[in-house]
mmCIF file of C-alpha atoms in Angstrom:
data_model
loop_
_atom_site.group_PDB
_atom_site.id
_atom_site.type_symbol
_atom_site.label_atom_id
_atom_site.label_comp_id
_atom_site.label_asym_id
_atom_site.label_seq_id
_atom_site.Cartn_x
_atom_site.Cartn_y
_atom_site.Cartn_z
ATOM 1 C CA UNK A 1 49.969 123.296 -75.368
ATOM 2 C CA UNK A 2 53.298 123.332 -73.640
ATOM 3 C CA UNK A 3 52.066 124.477 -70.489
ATOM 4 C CA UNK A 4 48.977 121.557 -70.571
ATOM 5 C CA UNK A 5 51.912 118.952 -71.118
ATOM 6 C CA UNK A 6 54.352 120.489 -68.635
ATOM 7 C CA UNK A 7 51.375 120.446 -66.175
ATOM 8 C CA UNK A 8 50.087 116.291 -66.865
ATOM 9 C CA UNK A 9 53.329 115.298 -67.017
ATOM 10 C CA UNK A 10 53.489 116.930 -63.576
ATOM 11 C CA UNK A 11 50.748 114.949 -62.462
ATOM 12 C CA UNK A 12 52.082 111.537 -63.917
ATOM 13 C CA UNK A 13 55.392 112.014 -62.872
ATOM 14 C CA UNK A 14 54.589 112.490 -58.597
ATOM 15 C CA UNK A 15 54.845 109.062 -56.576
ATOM 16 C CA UNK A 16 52.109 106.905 -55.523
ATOM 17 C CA UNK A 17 52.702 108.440 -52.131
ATOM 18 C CA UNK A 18 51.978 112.212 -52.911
ATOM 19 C CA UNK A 19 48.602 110.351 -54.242
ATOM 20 C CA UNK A 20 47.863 108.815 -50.705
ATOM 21 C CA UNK A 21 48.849 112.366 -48.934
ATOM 22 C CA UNK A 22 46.422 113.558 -50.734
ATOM 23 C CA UNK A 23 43.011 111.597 -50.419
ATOM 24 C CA UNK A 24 44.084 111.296 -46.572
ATOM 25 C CA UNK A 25 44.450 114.966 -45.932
ATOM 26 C CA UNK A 26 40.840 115.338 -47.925
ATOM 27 C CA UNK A 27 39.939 112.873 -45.600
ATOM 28 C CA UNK A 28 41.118 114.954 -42.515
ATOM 29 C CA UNK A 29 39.688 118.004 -43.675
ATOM 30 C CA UNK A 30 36.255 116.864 -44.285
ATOM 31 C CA UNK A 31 36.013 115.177 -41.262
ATOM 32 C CA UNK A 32 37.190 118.064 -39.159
ATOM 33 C CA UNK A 33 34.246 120.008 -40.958
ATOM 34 C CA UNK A 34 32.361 117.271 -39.435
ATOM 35 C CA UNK A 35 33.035 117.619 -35.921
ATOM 36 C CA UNK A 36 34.696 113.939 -36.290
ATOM 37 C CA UNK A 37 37.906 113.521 -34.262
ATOM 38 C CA UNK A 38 39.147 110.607 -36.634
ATOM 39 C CA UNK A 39 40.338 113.194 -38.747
ATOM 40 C CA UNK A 40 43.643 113.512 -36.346
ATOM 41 C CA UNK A 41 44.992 109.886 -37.408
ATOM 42 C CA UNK A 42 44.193 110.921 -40.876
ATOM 43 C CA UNK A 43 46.284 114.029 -40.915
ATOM 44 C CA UNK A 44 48.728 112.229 -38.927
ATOM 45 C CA UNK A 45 49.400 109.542 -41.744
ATOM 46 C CA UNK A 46 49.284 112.264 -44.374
ATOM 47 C CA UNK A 47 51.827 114.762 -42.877
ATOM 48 C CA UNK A 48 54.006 112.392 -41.995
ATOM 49 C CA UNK A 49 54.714 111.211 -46.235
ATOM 50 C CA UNK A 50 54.433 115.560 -47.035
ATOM 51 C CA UNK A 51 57.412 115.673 -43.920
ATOM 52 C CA UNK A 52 59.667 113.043 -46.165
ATOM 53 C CA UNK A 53 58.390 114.715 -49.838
ATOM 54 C CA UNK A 54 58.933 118.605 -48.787
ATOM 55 C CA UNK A 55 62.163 118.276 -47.270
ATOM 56 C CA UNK A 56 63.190 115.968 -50.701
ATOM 57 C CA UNK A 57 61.722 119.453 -52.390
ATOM 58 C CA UNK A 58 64.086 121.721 -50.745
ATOM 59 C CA UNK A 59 60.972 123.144 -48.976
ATOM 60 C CA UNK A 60 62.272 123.380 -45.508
ATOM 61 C CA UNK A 61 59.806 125.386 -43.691
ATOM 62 C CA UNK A 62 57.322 123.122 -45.051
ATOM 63 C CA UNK A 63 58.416 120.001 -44.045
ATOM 64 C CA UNK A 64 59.228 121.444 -40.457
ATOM 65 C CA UNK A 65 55.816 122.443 -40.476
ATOM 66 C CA UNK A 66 54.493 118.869 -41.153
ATOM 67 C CA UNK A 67 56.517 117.626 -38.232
ATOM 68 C CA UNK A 68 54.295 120.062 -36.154
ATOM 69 C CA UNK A 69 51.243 118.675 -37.734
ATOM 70 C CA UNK A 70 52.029 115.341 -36.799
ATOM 71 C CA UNK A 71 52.630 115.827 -32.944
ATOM 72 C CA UNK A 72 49.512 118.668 -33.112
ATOM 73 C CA UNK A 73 47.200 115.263 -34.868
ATOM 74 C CA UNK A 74 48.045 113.776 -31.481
ATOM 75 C CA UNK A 75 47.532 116.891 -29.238
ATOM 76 C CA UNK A 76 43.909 117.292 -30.897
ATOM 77 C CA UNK A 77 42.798 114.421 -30.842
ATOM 78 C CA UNK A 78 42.884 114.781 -27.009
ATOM 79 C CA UNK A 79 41.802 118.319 -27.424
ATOM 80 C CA UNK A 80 38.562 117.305 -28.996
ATOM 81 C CA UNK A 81 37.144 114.644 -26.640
ATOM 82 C CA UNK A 82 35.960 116.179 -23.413
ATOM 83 C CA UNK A 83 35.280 113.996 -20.518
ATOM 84 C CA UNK A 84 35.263 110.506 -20.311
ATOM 85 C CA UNK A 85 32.282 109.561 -23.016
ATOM 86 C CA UNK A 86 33.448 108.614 -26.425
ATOM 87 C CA UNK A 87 30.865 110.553 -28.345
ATOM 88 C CA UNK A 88 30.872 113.485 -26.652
ATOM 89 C CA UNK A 89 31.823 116.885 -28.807
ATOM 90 C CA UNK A 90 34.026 119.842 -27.643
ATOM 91 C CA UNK A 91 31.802 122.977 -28.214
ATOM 92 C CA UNK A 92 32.927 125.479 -30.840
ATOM 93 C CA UNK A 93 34.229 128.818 -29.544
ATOM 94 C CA UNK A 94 34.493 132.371 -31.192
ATOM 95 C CA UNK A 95 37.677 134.557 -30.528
ATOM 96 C CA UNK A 96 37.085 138.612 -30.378
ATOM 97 C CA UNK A 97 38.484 140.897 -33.041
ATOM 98 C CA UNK A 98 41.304 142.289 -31.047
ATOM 99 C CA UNK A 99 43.211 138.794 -30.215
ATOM 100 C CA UNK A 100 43.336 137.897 -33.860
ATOM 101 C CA UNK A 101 45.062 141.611 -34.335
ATOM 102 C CA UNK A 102 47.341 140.479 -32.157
ATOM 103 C CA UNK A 103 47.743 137.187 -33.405
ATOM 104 C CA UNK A 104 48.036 138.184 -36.809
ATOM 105 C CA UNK A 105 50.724 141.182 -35.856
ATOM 106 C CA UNK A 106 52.948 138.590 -33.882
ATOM 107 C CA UNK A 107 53.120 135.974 -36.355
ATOM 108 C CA UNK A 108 53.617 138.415 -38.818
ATOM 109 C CA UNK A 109 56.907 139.549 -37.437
ATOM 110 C CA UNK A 110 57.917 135.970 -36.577
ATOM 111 C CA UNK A 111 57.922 135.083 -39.902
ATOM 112 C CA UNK A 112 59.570 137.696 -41.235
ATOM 113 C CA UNK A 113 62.450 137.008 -38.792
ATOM 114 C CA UNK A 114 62.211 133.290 -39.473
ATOM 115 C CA UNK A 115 62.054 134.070 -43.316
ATOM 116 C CA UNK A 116 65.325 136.238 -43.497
ATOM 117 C CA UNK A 117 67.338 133.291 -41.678
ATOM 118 C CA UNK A 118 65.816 130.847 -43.718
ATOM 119 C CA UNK A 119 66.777 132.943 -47.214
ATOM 120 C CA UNK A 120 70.373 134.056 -45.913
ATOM 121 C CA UNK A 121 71.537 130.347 -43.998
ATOM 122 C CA UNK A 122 69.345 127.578 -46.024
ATOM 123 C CA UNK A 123 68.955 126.478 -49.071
ATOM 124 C CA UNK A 124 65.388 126.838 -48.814
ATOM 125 C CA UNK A 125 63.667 127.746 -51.898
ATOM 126 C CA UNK A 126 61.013 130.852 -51.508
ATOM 127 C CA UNK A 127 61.948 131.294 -48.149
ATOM 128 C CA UNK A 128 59.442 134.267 -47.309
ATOM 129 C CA UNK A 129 56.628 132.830 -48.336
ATOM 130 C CA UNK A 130 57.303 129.656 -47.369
ATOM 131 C CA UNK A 131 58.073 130.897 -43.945
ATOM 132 C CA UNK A 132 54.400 132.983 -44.082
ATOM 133 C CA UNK A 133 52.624 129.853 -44.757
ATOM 134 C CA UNK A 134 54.354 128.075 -42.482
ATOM 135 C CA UNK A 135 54.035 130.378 -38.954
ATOM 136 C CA UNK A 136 50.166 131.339 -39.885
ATOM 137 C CA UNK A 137 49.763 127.416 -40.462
ATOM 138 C CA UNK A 138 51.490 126.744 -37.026
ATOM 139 C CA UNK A 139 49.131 129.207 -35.363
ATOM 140 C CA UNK A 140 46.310 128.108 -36.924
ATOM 141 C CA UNK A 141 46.515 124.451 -36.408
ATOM 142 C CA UNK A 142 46.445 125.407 -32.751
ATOM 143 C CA UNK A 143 42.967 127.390 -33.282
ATOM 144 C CA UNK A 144 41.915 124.241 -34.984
ATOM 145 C CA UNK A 145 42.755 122.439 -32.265
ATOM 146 C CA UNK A 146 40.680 124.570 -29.924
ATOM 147 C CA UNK A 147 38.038 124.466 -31.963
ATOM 148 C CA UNK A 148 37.847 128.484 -32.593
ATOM 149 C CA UNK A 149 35.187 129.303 -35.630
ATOM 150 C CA UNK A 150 37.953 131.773 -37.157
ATOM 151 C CA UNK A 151 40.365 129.274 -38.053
ATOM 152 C CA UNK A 152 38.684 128.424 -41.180
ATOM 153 C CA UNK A 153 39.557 132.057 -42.684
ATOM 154 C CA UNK A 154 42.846 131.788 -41.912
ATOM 155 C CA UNK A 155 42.899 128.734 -43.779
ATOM 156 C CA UNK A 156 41.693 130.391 -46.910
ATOM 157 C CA UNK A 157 44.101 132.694 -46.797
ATOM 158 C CA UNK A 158 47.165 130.374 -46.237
ATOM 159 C CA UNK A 159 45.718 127.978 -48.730
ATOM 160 C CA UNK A 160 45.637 130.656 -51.549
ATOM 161 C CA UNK A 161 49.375 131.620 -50.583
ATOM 162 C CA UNK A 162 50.187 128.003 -50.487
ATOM 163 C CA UNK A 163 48.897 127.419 -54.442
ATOM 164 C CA UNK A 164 50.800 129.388 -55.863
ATOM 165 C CA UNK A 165 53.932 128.048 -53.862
ATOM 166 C CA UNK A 166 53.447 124.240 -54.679
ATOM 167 C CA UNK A 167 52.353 125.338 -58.553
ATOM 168 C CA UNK A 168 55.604 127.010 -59.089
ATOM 169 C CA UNK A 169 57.426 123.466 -57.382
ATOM 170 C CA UNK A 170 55.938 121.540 -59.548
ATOM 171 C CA UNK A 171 53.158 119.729 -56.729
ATOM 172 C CA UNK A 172 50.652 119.402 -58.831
ATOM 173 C CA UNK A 173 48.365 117.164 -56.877
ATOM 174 C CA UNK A 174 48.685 119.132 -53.617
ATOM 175 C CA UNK A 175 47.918 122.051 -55.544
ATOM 176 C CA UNK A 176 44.880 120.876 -56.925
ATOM 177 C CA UNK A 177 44.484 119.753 -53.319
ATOM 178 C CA UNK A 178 44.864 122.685 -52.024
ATOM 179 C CA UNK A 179 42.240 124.316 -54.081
ATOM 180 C CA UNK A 180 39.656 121.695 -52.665
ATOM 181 C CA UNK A 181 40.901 123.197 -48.944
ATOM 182 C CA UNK A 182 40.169 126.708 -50.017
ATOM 183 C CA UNK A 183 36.378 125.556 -51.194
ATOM 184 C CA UNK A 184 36.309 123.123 -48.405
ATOM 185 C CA UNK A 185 37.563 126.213 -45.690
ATOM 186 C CA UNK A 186 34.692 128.334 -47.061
ATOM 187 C CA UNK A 187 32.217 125.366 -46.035
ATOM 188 C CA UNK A 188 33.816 124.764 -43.020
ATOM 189 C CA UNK A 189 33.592 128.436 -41.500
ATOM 190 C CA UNK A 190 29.674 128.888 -42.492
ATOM 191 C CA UNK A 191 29.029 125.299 -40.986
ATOM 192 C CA UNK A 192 30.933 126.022 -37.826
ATOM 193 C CA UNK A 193 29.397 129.490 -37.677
ATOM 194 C CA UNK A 194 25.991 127.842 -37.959
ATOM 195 C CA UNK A 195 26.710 125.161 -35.375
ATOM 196 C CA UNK A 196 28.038 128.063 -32.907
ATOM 197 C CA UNK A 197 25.145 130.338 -33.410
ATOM 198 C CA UNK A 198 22.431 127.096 -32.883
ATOM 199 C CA UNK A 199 24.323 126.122 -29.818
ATOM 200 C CA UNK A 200 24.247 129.623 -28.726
ATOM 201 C CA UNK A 201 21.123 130.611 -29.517
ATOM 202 C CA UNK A 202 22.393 134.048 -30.965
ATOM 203 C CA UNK A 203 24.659 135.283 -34.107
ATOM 204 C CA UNK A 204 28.348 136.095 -33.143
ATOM 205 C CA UNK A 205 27.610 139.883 -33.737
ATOM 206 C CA UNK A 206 24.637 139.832 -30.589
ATOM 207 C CA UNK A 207 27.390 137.914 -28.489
#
C-alpha cells in the first residue's frame, strides 16, 4: 500500500508541464512511425520543457541530451524532406552488422569516459547510466534522423535502461511514457522493416 501511494502521489505531485512533455513526445514518436516529418516540431516543443525539468532533477546528462534533441528536431526535419516537393518521403535504409559493432563499441567507451567525469566532477545523480542512455540516445537520434531501420532496437534498449532511471527519480509520467516507447519501438522496427522490404522488393537477409 505504501508503495501504490508513494507512486500516485508521484503522479499528482509532477507539473502540468511534465504532462504536456509527455503527450507531445507520444505525439513525435507515433508520427515518426508514420513516416510524418511533423513529428520534429513535436519533439522540439517536448525536449525543450524535459531540458528545463532534468537539469531541475540533478539529471545532467539528461538534460544535455535534450538540448541535442532540440537542435537534431531541426536537423531532421531537413533530413527527411528530399527535393523540393512537400510530400515527398526519404526512403528507409538498412545499416550492415559490422558498422553497428562499431558503433556500439565506440559509444560504449565514450560513455564510460563521459560517465567517470560526470560521477567524480558533477553532482549528477547515476552518472553511468545516465551517461549510457545519454551517448546511445545521441547516436541514435542521428540514425533516426537518417532514417536507418535499426534505430528502433536501439531504442528498446535505451528505453528499458531509461525506466528504471526515471522510476528511481521519481518521473513517474515519463516512465510510464517510456514504457509506451518501448511497445511503440517494437512497432516501429517491424513497420519500418516492412516498408524497407516492400520498397525493396526483398527481406534484409537476401540484400
Amino acid at each position: 500500500m505504501e508503495f501504490l501511494s508513494a507512486t500516485f502521489s508521484g503522479f499528482t505531485a509532477m507539473s502540468g508541464w511534465e504532462y504536456i512533455a509527455v503527450i507531445l513526445s507520444l505525439a513525435y514518436v507515433f508520427l515518426a512511425v508514420k513516416e510524418n516529418q511533423w513529428c520534429w516540431p513535436a519533439a522540439f516543443l517536448s525536449t525543450f520543457i524535459y531540458t528545463i525539468m532534468y537539469w531541475n532533477g540533478a539529471l545532467l546528462m539528461e538534460s544535455a541530451l535534450n538540448v541535442y534533441y532540440m537542435v537534431m528536431a531541426v536537423v531532421g526535419w531537413y533530413m527527411w524532406q528530399q527535393g523540393k516537393q512537400p510530400d515527398s518521403v526519404a526512403p528507409i535504409i538498412s545499416w550492415p552488422l559490422l558498422r553497428h559493432i562499431y558503433i556500439i563499441i565506440v559509444t560504449a567507451l565514450t560513455a564510460t569516459g563521459v560517465g567517470f567525469v560526470m560521477d567524480n566532477y558533477t553532482h549528477a545523480d547515476f552518472a553511468y547510466l545516465d551517461s549510457f542512455t545519454t551517448c546511445f540516445a545521441v547516436m541514435t537520434t542521428y540514425l533516426v534522423a537518417k532514417k536507418v531501420l535499426e534505430n528502433w532496437l536501439y531504442w528498446i534498449i535505451i528505453n528499458a535502461a531509461s525506466m528504471y532511471l526515471f522510476f528511481v527519480k521519481g518521473y513517474y509520467p515519463t516512465f510510464v511514457l517510456y514504457v509506451f516507447y518501448t511497445v511503440i519501438a517494437c512497432w516501429g522496427y517491424k513497420r519500418w522493416y516492412e516498408e524497407h522490404e516492400q520498397r525493396n522488393g526483398l527481406p534484409l537477409a537476401s540484400l
